[in-house]
Amino acid sequence: YPVLIDAGDAEGYADLFTADGNFNNNRGRAALVAFVQGRQRSTVYHVPMTPLVTASAEGANGTVMNFFVDIGASPPAAPVATL
């Protein structure tokens, strides 16, 4: 999903989910498409790490850690998160 979300490909992003799929509070295709379309464009891009998918009889859940790179910085830099 990081490549699609960074490119602003809302339909492609929503295609990665089942009809009732969700990301954060965005549940279902229309909400997922609106989520991507509503994001402000940025020079900060995801660099996805190894995904973890946990399957069960009821379905599956996935987690992907991301490293972020600001390609608008010169030279490109990893933004510092503040907590």
Short mmCIF file of N, CA and C in Angstrom, two decimals:
data_model
loop_
_atom_site.label_atom_id
_atom_site.label_comp_id
_atom_site.label_asym_id
_atom_site.label_seq_id
_atom_site.Cartn_x
_atom_site.Cartn_y
_atom_site.Cartn_z
N TYR A 1 0.78 -1.20 0.00
CA TYR A 1 0.00 0.00 0.00
C TYR A 1 0.83 1.27 0.00
N PRO A 2 2.04 1.28 0.56
CA PRO A 2 2.77 2.55 0.62
C PRO A 2 3.03 3.18 -0.74
N VAL A 3 3.34 2.38 -1.73
CA VAL A 3 3.60 2.93 -3.06
C VAL A 3 2.34 3.60 -3.61
N LEU A 4 1.20 2.96 -3.44
CA LEU A 4 -0.06 3.50 -3.96
C LEU A 4 -0.50 4.75 -3.21
N ILE A 5 -0.36 4.74 -1.91
CA ILE A 5 -0.79 5.90 -1.12
C ILE A 5 0.12 7.10 -1.40
N ASP A 6 1.43 6.86 -1.53
CA ASP A 6 2.35 7.95 -1.83
C ASP A 6 2.11 8.52 -3.23
N ALA A 7 1.65 7.68 -4.15
CA ALA A 7 1.36 8.13 -5.52
C ALA A 7 -0.01 8.78 -5.62
N GLY A 8 -0.81 8.69 -4.56
CA GLY A 8 -2.16 9.25 -4.60
C GLY A 8 -3.14 8.41 -5.39
N ASP A 9 -2.83 7.12 -5.58
CA ASP A 9 -3.69 6.21 -6.35
C ASP A 9 -4.77 5.64 -5.43
N ALA A 10 -5.85 6.41 -5.26
CA ALA A 10 -6.91 6.05 -4.32
C ALA A 10 -7.61 4.75 -4.71
N GLU A 11 -7.91 4.57 -5.98
CA GLU A 11 -8.59 3.35 -6.43
C GLU A 11 -7.69 2.14 -6.25
N GLY A 12 -6.42 2.26 -6.63
CA GLY A 12 -5.48 1.16 -6.46
C GLY A 12 -5.30 0.79 -5.00
N TYR A 13 -5.24 1.81 -4.14
CA TYR A 13 -5.12 1.58 -2.71
C TYR A 13 -6.35 0.82 -2.19
N ALA A 14 -7.53 1.27 -2.55
CA ALA A 14 -8.76 0.61 -2.09
C ALA A 14 -8.85 -0.82 -2.63
N ASP A 15 -8.28 -1.08 -3.82
CA ASP A 15 -8.30 -2.43 -4.38
C ASP A 15 -7.53 -3.44 -3.53
N LEU A 16 -6.67 -2.97 -2.65
CA LEU A 16 -5.89 -3.87 -1.80
C LEU A 16 -6.71 -4.45 -0.65
N PHE A 17 -7.90 -3.91 -0.42
CA PHE A 17 -8.73 -4.30 0.72
C PHE A 17 -9.95 -5.09 0.26
N THR A 18 -10.50 -5.90 1.17
CA THR A 18 -11.78 -6.54 0.92
C THR A 18 -12.87 -5.47 0.99
N ALA A 19 -14.08 -5.81 0.59
CA ALA A 19 -15.19 -4.84 0.57
C ALA A 19 -15.42 -4.21 1.95
N ASP A 20 -15.17 -4.97 3.01
CA ASP A 20 -15.37 -4.44 4.36
C ASP A 20 -14.04 -4.09 5.04
N GLY A 21 -12.97 -4.03 4.24
CA GLY A 21 -11.65 -3.73 4.79
C GLY A 21 -11.58 -2.36 5.43
N ASN A 22 -10.59 -2.19 6.31
CA ASN A 22 -10.46 -0.89 6.97
C ASN A 22 -9.00 -0.54 7.22
N PHE A 23 -8.77 0.76 7.32
CA PHE A 23 -7.48 1.30 7.73
C PHE A 23 -7.79 2.45 8.68
N ASN A 24 -7.33 2.31 9.91
CA ASN A 24 -7.69 3.26 10.97
C ASN A 24 -9.21 3.35 11.06
N ASN A 25 -9.80 4.51 10.93
CA ASN A 25 -11.25 4.66 11.04
C ASN A 25 -11.94 4.64 9.68
N ASN A 26 -11.23 4.28 8.64
CA ASN A 26 -11.78 4.28 7.28
C ASN A 26 -12.20 2.85 6.93
N ARG A 27 -13.52 2.61 6.94
CA ARG A 27 -14.04 1.26 6.70
C ARG A 27 -14.84 1.24 5.40
N GLY A 28 -14.51 0.28 4.53
CA GLY A 28 -15.21 0.12 3.26
C GLY A 28 -14.52 0.90 2.14
N ARG A 29 -14.81 0.50 0.92
CA ARG A 29 -14.14 1.04 -0.25
C ARG A 29 -14.26 2.56 -0.37
N ALA A 30 -15.47 3.09 -0.25
CA ALA A 30 -15.67 4.53 -0.42
C ALA A 30 -14.85 5.32 0.60
N ALA A 31 -14.80 4.85 1.83
CA ALA A 31 -14.03 5.55 2.87
C ALA A 31 -12.53 5.46 2.60
N LEU A 32 -12.07 4.32 2.10
CA LEU A 32 -10.65 4.17 1.78
C LEU A 32 -10.24 5.08 0.63
N VAL A 33 -11.08 5.15 -0.40
CA VAL A 33 -10.81 6.04 -1.53
C VAL A 33 -10.79 7.49 -1.05
N ALA A 34 -11.76 7.88 -0.25
CA ALA A 34 -11.83 9.25 0.26
C ALA A 34 -10.62 9.57 1.13
N PHE A 35 -10.14 8.60 1.91
CA PHE A 35 -8.97 8.80 2.75
C PHE A 35 -7.76 9.20 1.91
N VAL A 36 -7.50 8.45 0.84
CA VAL A 36 -6.34 8.76 -0.01
C VAL A 36 -6.56 10.08 -0.75
N GLN A 37 -7.75 10.29 -1.27
CA GLN A 37 -8.02 11.53 -2.00
C GLN A 37 -7.93 12.76 -1.10
N GLY A 38 -8.19 12.58 0.19
CA GLY A 38 -8.16 13.70 1.12
C GLY A 38 -6.79 14.00 1.71
N ARG A 39 -5.82 13.15 1.42
CA ARG A 39 -4.48 13.36 1.96
C ARG A 39 -3.78 14.49 1.22
N GLN A 40 -3.11 15.32 1.98
CA GLN A 40 -2.32 16.39 1.37
C GLN A 40 -1.05 15.78 0.79
N ARG A 41 -0.70 16.17 -0.43
CA ARG A 41 0.51 15.65 -1.07
C ARG A 41 1.72 16.08 -0.25
N SER A 42 2.74 15.27 -0.23
CA SER A 42 3.92 15.50 0.59
C SER A 42 5.16 15.04 -0.13
N THR A 43 6.30 15.54 0.30
CA THR A 43 7.58 15.05 -0.22
C THR A 43 8.14 13.95 0.68
N VAL A 44 7.38 13.59 1.72
CA VAL A 44 7.78 12.51 2.62
C VAL A 44 7.14 11.21 2.11
N TYR A 45 7.99 10.22 1.83
CA TYR A 45 7.53 8.96 1.26
C TYR A 45 7.81 7.80 2.21
N HIS A 46 6.93 6.79 2.14
CA HIS A 46 7.10 5.56 2.90
C HIS A 46 8.22 4.72 2.28
N VAL A 47 8.99 4.05 3.10
CA VAL A 47 9.91 3.00 2.67
C VAL A 47 9.50 1.78 3.49
N PRO A 48 8.64 0.91 2.91
CA PRO A 48 8.11 -0.20 3.68
C PRO A 48 9.17 -1.24 4.04
N MET A 49 9.01 -1.78 5.23
CA MET A 49 9.89 -2.84 5.71
C MET A 49 9.14 -4.17 5.51
N THR A 50 9.62 -5.23 6.08
CA THR A 50 9.01 -6.55 5.93
C THR A 50 7.63 -6.58 6.57
N PRO A 51 6.59 -6.96 5.80
CA PRO A 51 5.25 -7.04 6.39
C PRO A 51 5.08 -8.29 7.25
N LEU A 52 4.16 -8.17 8.20
CA LEU A 52 3.79 -9.30 9.04
C LEU A 52 2.29 -9.51 8.87
N VAL A 53 1.90 -10.69 8.39
CA VAL A 53 0.48 -11.03 8.21
C VAL A 53 0.17 -12.19 9.13
N THR A 54 -0.86 -12.00 9.95
CA THR A 54 -1.30 -13.04 10.87
C THR A 54 -2.66 -13.53 10.40
N ALA A 55 -2.72 -14.79 9.99
CA ALA A 55 -3.96 -15.38 9.48
C ALA A 55 -4.64 -16.19 10.57
N SER A 56 -5.97 -16.22 10.49
CA SER A 56 -6.76 -17.06 11.39
C SER A 56 -7.98 -17.52 10.62
N ALA A 57 -8.78 -18.36 11.22
CA ALA A 57 -10.00 -18.84 10.57
C ALA A 57 -10.98 -17.69 10.32
N GLU A 58 -10.90 -16.64 11.14
CA GLU A 58 -11.81 -15.50 11.01
C GLU A 58 -11.34 -14.46 9.98
N GLY A 59 -10.08 -14.54 9.57
CA GLY A 59 -9.55 -13.55 8.62
C GLY A 59 -8.07 -13.34 8.85
N ALA A 60 -7.58 -12.19 8.44
CA ALA A 60 -6.16 -11.91 8.58
C ALA A 60 -5.96 -10.45 8.97
N ASN A 61 -4.88 -10.20 9.66
CA ASN A 61 -4.46 -8.85 10.01
C ASN A 61 -3.03 -8.67 9.55
N GLY A 62 -2.69 -7.47 9.13
CA GLY A 62 -1.34 -7.21 8.67
C GLY A 62 -0.76 -5.98 9.32
N THR A 63 0.55 -5.99 9.47
CA THR A 63 1.29 -4.86 10.01
C THR A 63 2.53 -4.65 9.15
N VAL A 64 2.81 -3.40 8.81
CA VAL A 64 4.01 -3.08 8.06
C VAL A 64 4.69 -1.91 8.74
N MET A 65 5.92 -2.09 9.12
CA MET A 65 6.72 -0.99 9.66
C MET A 65 7.21 -0.18 8.46
N ASN A 66 7.27 1.14 8.61
CA ASN A 66 7.75 2.00 7.54
C ASN A 66 8.85 2.91 8.05
N PHE A 67 9.79 3.14 7.19
CA PHE A 67 10.82 4.15 7.39
C PHE A 67 10.38 5.28 6.46
N PHE A 68 10.59 6.51 6.83
CA PHE A 68 10.14 7.63 6.00
C PHE A 68 11.32 8.44 5.51
N VAL A 69 11.24 8.88 4.26
CA VAL A 69 12.29 9.69 3.65
C VAL A 69 11.64 10.92 3.04
N ASP A 70 12.20 12.09 3.35
CA ASP A 70 11.74 13.35 2.76
C ASP A 70 12.60 13.63 1.54
N ILE A 71 12.04 13.36 0.35
CA ILE A 71 12.80 13.56 -0.87
C ILE A 71 12.85 15.04 -1.27
N GLY A 72 12.13 15.88 -0.55
CA GLY A 72 12.17 17.31 -0.81
C GLY A 72 13.35 17.99 -0.12
N ALA A 73 13.97 17.30 0.83
CA ALA A 73 15.13 17.84 1.53
C ALA A 73 16.38 17.64 0.66
N SER A 74 17.37 18.46 0.87
CA SER A 74 18.60 18.33 0.10
C SER A 74 19.78 18.25 1.07
N PRO A 75 20.38 17.10 1.21
CA PRO A 75 20.04 15.81 0.58
C PRO A 75 18.79 15.21 1.23
N PRO A 76 18.17 14.22 0.56
CA PRO A 76 17.00 13.57 1.15
C PRO A 76 17.32 13.10 2.57
N ALA A 77 16.35 13.22 3.46
CA ALA A 77 16.59 12.94 4.87
C ALA A 77 15.43 12.19 5.49
N ALA A 78 15.72 11.50 6.58
CA ALA A 78 14.68 10.85 7.36
C ALA A 78 14.13 11.87 8.35
N PRO A 79 12.84 12.17 8.28
CA PRO A 79 12.25 13.13 9.23
C PRO A 79 12.39 12.61 10.66
N VAL A 80 12.56 13.50 11.58
CA VAL A 80 12.67 13.15 12.99
C VAL A 80 11.28 13.25 13.61
N ALA A 81 10.83 12.16 14.19
CA ALA A 81 9.52 12.15 14.85
C ALA A 81 9.65 12.71 16.26
N THR A 82 8.67 13.49 16.65
CA THR A 82 8.65 13.99 18.02
C THR A 82 7.45 13.38 18.72
N LEU A 83 7.64 12.97 19.93
CA LEU A 83 6.57 12.35 20.71
C LEU A 83 6.05 13.30 21.75
#
